[in-house]
């Protein structure tokens, strides 16, 4: 079974090197061959989204909004999007957090502030949301 997994992994890596979009997506930290292939294969054309937040909302990485008038309330993360790509981005964000934790996170940065008061999984989802926006770009 390990040999079959290795063959499939090698085939995915070769395919991700062959396509231009997947090769460019892999330059982002936290995006590997499987994530890049999933985005290039299953996501609609990026021109169909008006901005990066719309792409992140399609993935299900943004909080639900309860707004009335001028008062805006943000709820839990919706999870109502494309589950495969969303989970791959969250896994990539978790690996990125692990690597950054080994080095050191710059004090006063966005990531350091959010890590202070939030659970690790919530930080990973927020980081995946931030990763989705440059992917759209």
Short mmCIF file of N, CA, C and O in Angstrom, two decimals:
data_model
loop_
_atom_site.label_atom_id
_atom_site.label_comp_id
_atom_site.label_asym_id
_atom_site.label_seq_id
_atom_site.Cartn_x
_atom_site.Cartn_y
_atom_site.Cartn_z
N UNK A 1 0.82 -1.18 0.00
CA UNK A 1 0.00 0.00 0.00
C UNK A 1 0.88 1.26 0.00
O UNK A 1 0.55 2.24 -0.67
N UNK A 2 1.98 1.22 0.73
CA UNK A 2 2.89 2.37 0.75
C UNK A 2 3.46 2.64 -0.63
O UNK A 2 3.60 3.79 -1.03
N UNK A 3 3.76 1.59 -1.37
CA UNK A 3 4.30 1.77 -2.72
C UNK A 3 3.26 2.43 -3.63
O UNK A 3 3.61 3.29 -4.44
N UNK A 4 2.00 2.03 -3.50
CA UNK A 4 0.95 2.64 -4.32
C UNK A 4 0.76 4.11 -3.96
O UNK A 4 0.56 4.95 -4.84
N UNK A 5 0.85 4.43 -2.67
CA UNK A 5 0.73 5.83 -2.25
C UNK A 5 1.89 6.64 -2.80
O UNK A 5 1.71 7.76 -3.29
N UNK A 6 3.10 6.07 -2.77
CA UNK A 6 4.27 6.77 -3.31
C UNK A 6 4.14 7.02 -4.80
O UNK A 6 4.52 8.08 -5.30
N UNK A 7 3.60 6.06 -5.53
CA UNK A 7 3.40 6.23 -6.98
C UNK A 7 2.39 7.34 -7.24
O UNK A 7 2.61 8.21 -8.10
N UNK A 8 1.29 7.35 -6.50
CA UNK A 8 0.27 8.40 -6.68
C UNK A 8 0.82 9.77 -6.31
O UNK A 8 0.54 10.75 -6.99
N UNK A 9 1.60 9.84 -5.24
CA UNK A 9 2.20 11.10 -4.82
C UNK A 9 3.18 11.61 -5.87
O UNK A 9 3.19 12.81 -6.19
N UNK A 10 3.99 10.73 -6.42
CA UNK A 10 4.94 11.13 -7.46
C UNK A 10 4.21 11.61 -8.71
O UNK A 10 4.63 12.59 -9.34
N UNK A 11 3.10 10.95 -9.04
CA UNK A 11 2.32 11.35 -10.20
C UNK A 11 1.70 12.74 -9.99
O UNK A 11 1.70 13.58 -10.89
N UNK A 12 1.22 13.01 -8.77
CA UNK A 12 0.64 14.32 -8.46
C UNK A 12 1.70 15.41 -8.50
O UNK A 12 1.46 16.50 -9.02
N UNK A 13 2.90 15.11 -7.99
CA UNK A 13 3.99 16.10 -8.04
C UNK A 13 4.39 16.41 -9.47
O UNK A 13 4.62 17.56 -9.83
N UNK A 14 4.47 15.37 -10.31
CA UNK A 14 4.84 15.58 -11.71
C UNK A 14 3.78 16.40 -12.43
O UNK A 14 4.10 17.30 -13.22
N UNK A 15 2.51 16.11 -12.17
CA UNK A 15 1.43 16.86 -12.80
C UNK A 15 1.40 18.30 -12.33
O UNK A 15 1.16 19.21 -13.12
N UNK A 16 1.70 18.52 -11.05
CA UNK A 16 1.70 19.90 -10.54
C UNK A 16 2.87 20.70 -11.09
O UNK A 16 2.78 21.92 -11.21
N UNK A 17 3.96 20.04 -11.44
CA UNK A 17 5.08 20.75 -12.06
C UNK A 17 4.80 21.04 -13.53
O UNK A 17 5.34 21.98 -14.10
N UNK A 18 3.93 20.24 -14.14
CA UNK A 18 3.64 20.41 -15.57
C UNK A 18 2.68 21.56 -15.85
O UNK A 18 2.75 22.18 -16.91
N UNK A 19 1.77 21.85 -14.93
CA UNK A 19 0.80 22.92 -15.17
C UNK A 19 1.32 24.23 -14.59
O UNK A 19 1.86 24.27 -13.48
N UNK A 20 1.13 25.30 -15.35
CA UNK A 20 1.66 26.61 -14.96
C UNK A 20 0.97 27.15 -13.71
O UNK A 20 1.63 27.66 -12.81
N UNK A 21 -0.35 27.04 -13.64
CA UNK A 21 -1.08 27.56 -12.49
C UNK A 21 -0.67 26.86 -11.21
O UNK A 21 -0.41 27.51 -10.19
N UNK A 22 -0.59 25.55 -11.23
CA UNK A 22 -0.19 24.80 -10.04
C UNK A 22 1.24 25.12 -9.64
O UNK A 22 1.54 25.22 -8.45
N UNK A 23 2.11 25.33 -10.59
CA UNK A 23 3.50 25.65 -10.28
C UNK A 23 3.59 27.01 -9.58
O UNK A 23 4.32 27.18 -8.61
N UNK A 24 2.78 28.00 -10.06
CA UNK A 24 2.79 29.31 -9.42
C UNK A 24 2.18 29.27 -8.03
O UNK A 24 2.63 29.95 -7.12
N UNK A 25 1.13 28.47 -7.87
CA UNK A 25 0.48 28.39 -6.56
C UNK A 25 1.40 27.77 -5.51
O UNK A 25 1.33 28.12 -4.33
N UNK A 26 2.28 26.87 -5.92
CA UNK A 26 3.17 26.21 -4.98
C UNK A 26 4.26 27.12 -4.44
O UNK A 26 4.95 26.75 -3.49
N UNK A 27 4.41 28.30 -5.02
CA UNK A 27 5.40 29.23 -4.49
C UNK A 27 4.93 29.86 -3.17
O UNK A 27 5.75 30.40 -2.44
N UNK A 28 3.63 29.77 -2.88
CA UNK A 28 3.10 30.30 -1.62
C UNK A 28 3.43 29.34 -0.48
O UNK A 28 3.31 28.13 -0.65
N UNK A 29 3.82 29.84 0.68
CA UNK A 29 4.04 28.96 1.82
C UNK A 29 2.72 28.31 2.26
O UNK A 29 1.69 28.98 2.36
N UNK A 30 2.74 27.02 2.48
CA UNK A 30 1.55 26.30 2.92
C UNK A 30 0.74 25.69 1.80
O UNK A 30 -0.25 25.02 2.05
N UNK A 31 1.15 25.91 0.55
CA UNK A 31 0.45 25.34 -0.60
C UNK A 31 1.37 24.33 -1.26
O UNK A 31 2.44 24.68 -1.75
N UNK A 32 0.96 23.07 -1.24
CA UNK A 32 1.76 22.01 -1.83
C UNK A 32 1.15 21.53 -3.14
O UNK A 32 0.21 22.14 -3.66
N UNK A 33 1.66 20.44 -3.68
CA UNK A 33 1.18 19.94 -4.96
C UNK A 33 -0.30 19.56 -4.94
O UNK A 33 -1.02 19.88 -5.89
N UNK A 34 -0.76 18.90 -3.89
CA UNK A 34 -2.16 18.49 -3.86
C UNK A 34 -3.09 19.69 -3.78
O UNK A 34 -4.12 19.74 -4.47
N UNK A 35 -2.76 20.66 -2.96
CA UNK A 35 -3.59 21.86 -2.84
C UNK A 35 -3.61 22.62 -4.15
O UNK A 35 -4.66 23.07 -4.61
N UNK A 36 -2.44 22.77 -4.78
CA UNK A 36 -2.36 23.50 -6.04
C UNK A 36 -3.16 22.80 -7.13
O UNK A 36 -3.88 23.46 -7.91
N UNK A 37 -3.08 21.47 -7.20
CA UNK A 37 -3.87 20.74 -8.20
C UNK A 37 -5.36 20.84 -7.91
O UNK A 37 -6.17 20.96 -8.84
N UNK A 38 -5.75 20.79 -6.64
CA UNK A 38 -7.16 20.89 -6.29
C UNK A 38 -7.71 22.26 -6.66
O UNK A 38 -8.83 22.36 -7.19
N UNK A 39 -6.95 23.31 -6.41
CA UNK A 39 -7.42 24.66 -6.75
C UNK A 39 -7.51 24.83 -8.25
O UNK A 39 -8.51 25.33 -8.78
N UNK A 40 -6.48 24.40 -8.96
CA UNK A 40 -6.50 24.59 -10.42
C UNK A 40 -7.52 23.67 -11.08
O UNK A 40 -8.05 24.01 -12.15
N UNK A 41 -7.84 22.54 -10.46
CA UNK A 41 -8.78 21.60 -11.08
C UNK A 41 -10.23 21.81 -10.71
O UNK A 41 -11.12 21.66 -11.55
N UNK A 42 -10.50 22.16 -9.46
CA UNK A 42 -11.89 22.19 -8.99
C UNK A 42 -12.47 23.58 -8.78
O UNK A 42 -13.68 23.73 -8.69
N UNK A 43 -11.63 24.58 -8.64
CA UNK A 43 -12.14 25.94 -8.43
C UNK A 43 -12.59 26.53 -9.76
O UNK A 43 -11.99 26.27 -10.80
N UNK A 44 -13.65 27.33 -9.73
CA UNK A 44 -14.06 28.00 -10.96
C UNK A 44 -13.01 29.04 -11.36
O UNK A 44 -12.12 29.36 -10.56
N UNK A 45 -13.11 29.58 -12.54
CA UNK A 45 -12.14 30.62 -12.94
C UNK A 45 -12.15 31.77 -11.94
O UNK A 45 -13.21 32.19 -11.48
N UNK A 46 -10.97 32.26 -11.60
CA UNK A 46 -10.87 33.32 -10.59
C UNK A 46 -11.52 34.62 -11.05
O UNK A 46 -11.86 35.46 -10.23
N UNK A 47 -11.73 34.77 -12.34
CA UNK A 47 -12.39 35.97 -12.85
C UNK A 47 -13.86 36.01 -12.43
O UNK A 47 -14.49 37.06 -12.48
N UNK A 48 -14.42 34.87 -12.04
CA UNK A 48 -15.82 34.85 -11.63
C UNK A 48 -16.02 35.42 -10.23
O UNK A 48 -17.15 35.70 -9.84
N UNK A 49 -14.94 35.64 -9.49
CA UNK A 49 -15.03 36.25 -8.17
C UNK A 49 -14.62 37.71 -8.28
O UNK A 49 -13.63 38.04 -8.93
N UNK A 50 -15.38 38.57 -7.62
CA UNK A 50 -15.12 40.00 -7.69
C UNK A 50 -13.85 40.39 -6.93
O UNK A 50 -13.10 41.26 -7.33
N UNK A 51 -13.63 39.75 -5.78
CA UNK A 51 -12.46 40.04 -4.95
C UNK A 51 -12.06 38.78 -4.20
O UNK A 51 -12.76 37.78 -4.22
N UNK A 52 -10.94 38.85 -3.51
CA UNK A 52 -10.41 37.69 -2.79
C UNK A 52 -11.33 37.21 -1.69
O UNK A 52 -11.38 36.02 -1.38
N UNK A 53 -12.06 38.12 -1.06
CA UNK A 53 -12.97 37.72 0.01
C UNK A 53 -14.10 36.84 -0.54
O UNK A 53 -14.57 35.93 0.13
N UNK A 54 -14.53 37.12 -1.76
CA UNK A 54 -15.57 36.29 -2.38
C UNK A 54 -15.07 34.87 -2.61
O UNK A 54 -15.81 33.90 -2.43
N UNK A 55 -13.81 34.75 -3.01
CA UNK A 55 -13.22 33.42 -3.18
C UNK A 55 -13.12 32.71 -1.83
O UNK A 55 -13.44 31.53 -1.72
N UNK A 56 -12.69 33.43 -0.79
CA UNK A 56 -12.60 32.84 0.54
C UNK A 56 -13.99 32.45 1.05
O UNK A 56 -14.15 31.42 1.72
N UNK A 57 -15.01 33.24 0.72
CA UNK A 57 -16.37 32.89 1.12
C UNK A 57 -16.86 31.66 0.36
O UNK A 57 -17.57 30.81 0.92
N UNK A 58 -16.47 31.52 -0.91
CA UNK A 58 -16.84 30.33 -1.67
C UNK A 58 -16.22 29.08 -1.06
O UNK A 58 -16.82 28.01 -1.05
N UNK A 59 -15.02 29.23 -0.51
CA UNK A 59 -14.36 28.12 0.15
C UNK A 59 -14.96 27.82 1.53
O UNK A 59 -14.80 26.73 2.04
N UNK A 60 -15.65 28.80 2.12
CA UNK A 60 -16.21 28.62 3.45
C UNK A 60 -15.24 28.98 4.55
O UNK A 60 -15.25 28.39 5.62
N UNK A 61 -14.41 29.98 4.31
CA UNK A 61 -13.39 30.38 5.28
C UNK A 61 -13.68 31.71 5.95
O UNK A 61 -12.82 32.24 6.65
N UNK A 62 -14.85 32.28 5.75
CA UNK A 62 -15.18 33.57 6.35
C UNK A 62 -16.28 33.40 7.39
O UNK A 62 -17.09 32.47 7.30
N UNK A 63 -16.34 34.29 8.38
CA UNK A 63 -17.39 34.18 9.38
C UNK A 63 -18.75 34.57 8.81
O UNK A 63 -18.85 35.37 7.87
N UNK A 64 -19.79 33.98 9.37
CA UNK A 64 -21.15 34.37 9.00
C UNK A 64 -21.39 35.79 9.48
O UNK A 64 -20.92 36.19 10.54
N UNK A 65 -22.13 36.57 8.69
CA UNK A 65 -22.39 37.95 9.06
C UNK A 65 -23.86 38.12 9.41
O UNK A 65 -24.74 37.69 8.66
N UNK A 66 -24.09 38.73 10.54
CA UNK A 66 -25.43 39.10 10.96
C UNK A 66 -25.44 40.61 11.07
O UNK A 66 -24.95 41.17 12.04
N UNK A 67 -25.97 41.28 10.06
CA UNK A 67 -25.93 42.74 10.05
C UNK A 67 -27.33 43.30 9.96
O UNK A 67 -28.23 42.72 9.36
N UNK A 68 -27.51 44.43 10.62
CA UNK A 68 -28.76 45.18 10.50
C UNK A 68 -28.40 46.64 10.66
O UNK A 68 -27.90 47.07 11.69
N UNK A 69 -28.63 47.39 9.63
CA UNK A 69 -28.28 48.80 9.69
C UNK A 69 -26.78 48.99 9.77
O UNK A 69 -26.03 48.50 8.96
N UNK A 70 -26.35 49.70 10.80
CA UNK A 70 -24.93 50.00 10.94
C UNK A 70 -24.22 49.03 11.88
O UNK A 70 -23.02 49.11 12.06
N UNK A 71 -24.96 48.11 12.51
CA UNK A 71 -24.36 47.19 13.46
C UNK A 71 -24.01 45.88 12.76
O UNK A 71 -24.86 45.25 12.16
N UNK A 72 -22.75 45.50 12.85
CA UNK A 72 -22.28 44.30 12.18
C UNK A 72 -21.82 43.29 13.22
O UNK A 72 -21.03 43.60 14.09
N UNK A 73 -22.35 42.06 13.13
CA UNK A 73 -21.95 41.00 14.05
C UNK A 73 -21.41 39.83 13.24
O UNK A 73 -22.07 39.37 12.31
N UNK A 74 -20.25 39.38 13.63
CA UNK A 74 -19.65 38.24 12.95
C UNK A 74 -19.86 36.99 13.80
O UNK A 74 -19.64 37.01 15.00
N UNK A 75 -20.27 35.90 13.15
CA UNK A 75 -20.51 34.65 13.86
C UNK A 75 -19.40 33.65 13.63
O UNK A 75 -18.26 33.99 13.35
N UNK A 76 -19.75 32.37 13.69
CA UNK A 76 -18.78 31.31 13.49
C UNK A 76 -18.42 31.19 12.01
O UNK A 76 -19.12 31.73 11.15
N UNK A 77 -17.37 30.47 11.70
CA UNK A 77 -16.97 30.25 10.32
C UNK A 77 -18.01 29.33 9.68
O UNK A 77 -18.42 28.32 10.26
N UNK A 78 -18.45 29.68 8.49
CA UNK A 78 -19.63 29.06 7.90
C UNK A 78 -19.46 27.58 7.55
O UNK A 78 -20.38 26.80 7.70
N UNK A 79 -18.31 27.15 7.04
CA UNK A 79 -18.06 25.79 6.57
C UNK A 79 -19.01 25.39 5.45
O UNK A 79 -19.22 24.20 5.22
N UNK A 80 -19.59 26.33 4.76
CA UNK A 80 -20.58 26.03 3.74
C UNK A 80 -20.01 26.18 2.34
O UNK A 80 -20.69 26.61 1.44
N UNK A 81 -18.78 25.86 2.15
CA UNK A 81 -18.16 26.04 0.85
C UNK A 81 -17.59 24.76 0.31
O UNK A 81 -18.07 23.67 0.60
N UNK A 82 -16.57 24.88 -0.48
CA UNK A 82 -15.90 23.76 -1.11
C UNK A 82 -15.03 23.07 -0.06
O UNK A 82 -13.98 23.59 0.33
N UNK A 83 -15.44 21.92 0.40
CA UNK A 83 -14.80 21.29 1.56
C UNK A 83 -13.39 20.78 1.28
O UNK A 83 -12.52 20.87 2.16
N UNK A 84 -13.15 20.24 0.11
CA UNK A 84 -11.83 19.65 -0.18
C UNK A 84 -10.73 20.70 -0.17
O UNK A 84 -9.71 20.54 0.50
N UNK A 85 -10.94 21.77 -0.92
CA UNK A 85 -9.92 22.81 -1.00
C UNK A 85 -9.78 23.50 0.35
O UNK A 85 -8.67 23.81 0.79
N UNK A 86 -10.91 23.74 1.04
CA UNK A 86 -10.86 24.39 2.34
C UNK A 86 -10.02 23.57 3.32
O UNK A 86 -9.15 24.10 4.01
N UNK A 87 -10.25 22.27 3.37
CA UNK A 87 -9.49 21.45 4.33
C UNK A 87 -8.01 21.39 3.95
O UNK A 87 -7.15 21.39 4.84
N UNK A 88 -7.69 21.37 2.66
CA UNK A 88 -6.28 21.38 2.25
C UNK A 88 -5.61 22.70 2.64
O UNK A 88 -4.45 22.71 3.08
N UNK A 89 -6.33 23.82 2.50
CA UNK A 89 -5.75 25.10 2.90
C UNK A 89 -5.56 25.19 4.42
O UNK A 89 -4.58 25.74 4.89
N UNK A 90 -6.49 24.62 5.18
CA UNK A 90 -6.36 24.64 6.64
C UNK A 90 -5.19 23.76 7.07
O UNK A 90 -4.42 24.13 7.96
N UNK A 91 -5.02 22.61 6.42
CA UNK A 91 -3.87 21.76 6.72
C UNK A 91 -2.56 22.49 6.40
O UNK A 91 -1.60 22.44 7.17
N UNK A 92 -2.54 23.19 5.27
CA UNK A 92 -1.35 23.96 4.90
C UNK A 92 -1.08 25.09 5.88
O UNK A 92 0.07 25.37 6.22
N UNK A 93 -2.14 25.72 6.37
CA UNK A 93 -1.98 26.79 7.36
C UNK A 93 -1.46 26.23 8.68
O UNK A 93 -0.62 26.85 9.34
N UNK A 94 -1.95 25.04 9.07
CA UNK A 94 -1.45 24.42 10.31
C UNK A 94 0.03 24.07 10.19
O UNK A 94 0.80 24.28 11.12
N UNK A 95 0.44 23.57 9.02
CA UNK A 95 1.85 23.25 8.85
C UNK A 95 2.70 24.51 8.86
O UNK A 95 3.81 24.53 9.39
N UNK A 96 2.16 25.57 8.30
CA UNK A 96 2.87 26.85 8.30
C UNK A 96 3.01 27.39 9.73
O UNK A 96 4.07 27.91 10.10
N UNK A 97 1.96 27.24 10.53
CA UNK A 97 2.03 27.66 11.93
C UNK A 97 3.06 26.84 12.70
O UNK A 97 3.78 27.38 13.54
N UNK A 98 3.14 25.56 12.41
CA UNK A 98 4.11 24.70 13.07
C UNK A 98 5.53 25.13 12.75
O UNK A 98 6.39 25.21 13.63
N UNK A 99 5.79 25.42 11.48
CA UNK A 99 7.12 25.86 11.06
C UNK A 99 7.45 27.21 11.69
O UNK A 99 8.55 27.42 12.20
N UNK A 100 6.47 28.13 11.70
CA UNK A 100 6.72 29.44 12.28
C UNK A 100 6.94 29.35 13.79
O UNK A 100 7.71 30.12 14.35
N UNK A 101 6.25 28.43 14.45
CA UNK A 101 6.41 28.28 15.89
C UNK A 101 7.80 27.78 16.24
O UNK A 101 8.35 28.14 17.29
N UNK A 102 8.39 26.96 15.38
CA UNK A 102 9.75 26.47 15.63
C UNK A 102 10.75 27.60 15.53
O UNK A 102 11.69 27.68 16.30
N UNK A 103 10.56 28.46 14.54
CA UNK A 103 11.48 29.61 14.40
C UNK A 103 11.12 30.59 15.50
O UNK A 103 11.54 30.45 16.62
N UNK A 104 10.38 31.57 15.17
CA UNK A 104 9.77 32.47 16.15
C UNK A 104 8.89 33.43 15.37
O UNK A 104 9.23 33.87 14.27
N UNK A 105 7.77 33.73 15.95
CA UNK A 105 6.82 34.63 15.31
C UNK A 105 7.18 36.05 15.76
O UNK A 105 7.41 36.30 16.95
N UNK A 106 7.22 36.96 14.82
CA UNK A 106 7.61 38.33 15.11
C UNK A 106 6.60 38.94 16.09
O UNK A 106 5.40 38.90 15.87
N UNK A 107 7.12 39.45 17.19
CA UNK A 107 6.26 40.05 18.22
C UNK A 107 5.57 41.29 17.68
O UNK A 107 6.19 42.11 17.01
N UNK A 108 4.29 41.41 17.93
CA UNK A 108 3.52 42.55 17.45
C UNK A 108 2.90 42.34 16.09
O UNK A 108 2.12 43.17 15.62
N UNK A 109 3.20 41.23 15.43
CA UNK A 109 2.61 40.96 14.12
C UNK A 109 1.17 40.50 14.28
O UNK A 109 0.71 40.18 15.39
N UNK A 110 0.44 40.45 13.19
CA UNK A 110 -0.95 40.02 13.20
C UNK A 110 -1.05 38.62 13.78
O UNK A 110 -1.91 38.33 14.60
N UNK A 111 -0.16 37.76 13.37
CA UNK A 111 -0.20 36.37 13.80
C UNK A 111 0.09 36.24 15.30
O UNK A 111 -0.57 35.47 16.00
N UNK A 112 1.02 37.00 15.80
CA UNK A 112 1.33 36.95 17.23
C UNK A 112 0.16 37.45 18.06
O UNK A 112 -0.16 36.88 19.11
N UNK A 113 -0.49 38.51 17.60
CA UNK A 113 -1.64 39.06 18.34
C UNK A 113 -2.79 38.07 18.38
O UNK A 113 -3.43 37.89 19.41
N UNK A 114 -3.08 37.42 17.25
CA UNK A 114 -4.22 36.51 17.22
C UNK A 114 -3.92 35.20 17.96
O UNK A 114 -4.80 34.60 18.56
N UNK A 115 -2.65 34.77 17.95
CA UNK A 115 -2.26 33.56 18.67
C UNK A 115 -2.37 33.72 20.19
O UNK A 115 -2.58 32.74 20.90
N UNK A 116 -2.23 34.95 20.67
CA UNK A 116 -2.29 35.20 22.10
C UNK A 116 -3.64 34.85 22.70
O UNK A 116 -3.72 34.30 23.78
N UNK A 117 -4.72 35.14 21.99
CA UNK A 117 -6.03 34.99 22.62
C UNK A 117 -6.97 33.99 21.98
O UNK A 117 -8.10 33.84 22.43
N UNK A 118 -6.55 33.32 20.94
CA UNK A 118 -7.44 32.42 20.22
C UNK A 118 -6.90 31.00 20.18
O UNK A 118 -5.70 30.78 20.24
N UNK A 119 -7.79 30.02 20.03
CA UNK A 119 -7.33 28.63 19.87
C UNK A 119 -6.56 28.44 18.57
O UNK A 119 -6.78 29.17 17.59
N UNK A 120 -5.69 27.45 18.55
CA UNK A 120 -4.81 27.23 17.41
C UNK A 120 -5.59 26.94 16.12
O UNK A 120 -5.22 27.42 15.05
N UNK A 121 -6.66 26.17 16.22
CA UNK A 121 -7.43 25.83 15.02
C UNK A 121 -8.10 27.07 14.42
O UNK A 121 -8.17 27.22 13.20
N UNK A 122 -8.58 27.97 15.27
CA UNK A 122 -9.18 29.21 14.79
C UNK A 122 -8.14 30.08 14.10
O UNK A 122 -8.42 30.69 13.06
N UNK A 123 -6.93 30.09 14.63
CA UNK A 123 -5.84 30.84 14.01
C UNK A 123 -5.49 30.23 12.65
O UNK A 123 -5.24 30.95 11.69
N UNK A 124 -5.52 28.90 12.57
CA UNK A 124 -5.23 28.23 11.30
C UNK A 124 -6.29 28.57 10.25
O UNK A 124 -5.97 28.79 9.08
N UNK A 125 -7.55 28.64 10.66
CA UNK A 125 -8.61 29.00 9.71
C UNK A 125 -8.45 30.45 9.26
O UNK A 125 -8.62 30.77 8.08
N UNK A 126 -8.10 31.33 10.18
CA UNK A 126 -7.87 32.73 9.80
C UNK A 126 -6.68 32.85 8.86
O UNK A 126 -6.71 33.62 7.89
N UNK A 127 -5.64 32.07 9.09
CA UNK A 127 -4.48 32.08 8.21
C UNK A 127 -4.83 31.50 6.84
O UNK A 127 -4.37 32.00 5.81
N UNK A 128 -5.65 30.46 6.82
CA UNK A 128 -6.11 29.89 5.54
C UNK A 128 -6.93 30.92 4.77
O UNK A 128 -6.84 31.01 3.54
N UNK A 129 -7.73 31.70 5.48
CA UNK A 129 -8.49 32.78 4.85
C UNK A 129 -7.54 33.80 4.24
O UNK A 129 -7.74 34.25 3.11
N UNK A 130 -6.49 34.15 4.98
CA UNK A 130 -5.50 35.09 4.44
C UNK A 130 -4.74 34.49 3.26
O UNK A 130 -4.30 35.21 2.39
N UNK A 131 -4.55 33.16 3.25
CA UNK A 131 -3.87 32.51 2.14
C UNK A 131 -4.74 32.47 0.89
O UNK A 131 -4.24 32.50 -0.24
N UNK A 132 -6.06 32.39 1.08
CA UNK A 132 -6.97 32.28 -0.06
C UNK A 132 -7.00 33.56 -0.90
O UNK A 132 -7.20 33.51 -2.11
N UNK A 133 -6.79 34.68 -0.26
CA UNK A 133 -6.86 35.95 -1.01
C UNK A 133 -5.74 36.12 -2.02
O UNK A 133 -6.00 36.49 -3.17
N UNK A 134 -4.46 35.85 -1.68
CA UNK A 134 -3.43 35.90 -2.73
C UNK A 134 -3.59 34.81 -3.77
O UNK A 134 -3.18 34.98 -4.92
N UNK A 135 -4.17 33.68 -3.39
CA UNK A 135 -4.44 32.63 -4.38
C UNK A 135 -5.39 33.18 -5.43
O UNK A 135 -5.24 32.94 -6.63
N UNK A 136 -6.40 33.93 -5.01
CA UNK A 136 -7.34 34.54 -5.95
C UNK A 136 -6.59 35.51 -6.87
O UNK A 136 -6.86 35.56 -8.06
N UNK A 137 -5.68 36.26 -6.30
CA UNK A 137 -4.96 37.29 -7.06
C UNK A 137 -4.11 36.62 -8.14
O UNK A 137 -3.99 36.99 -9.23
#
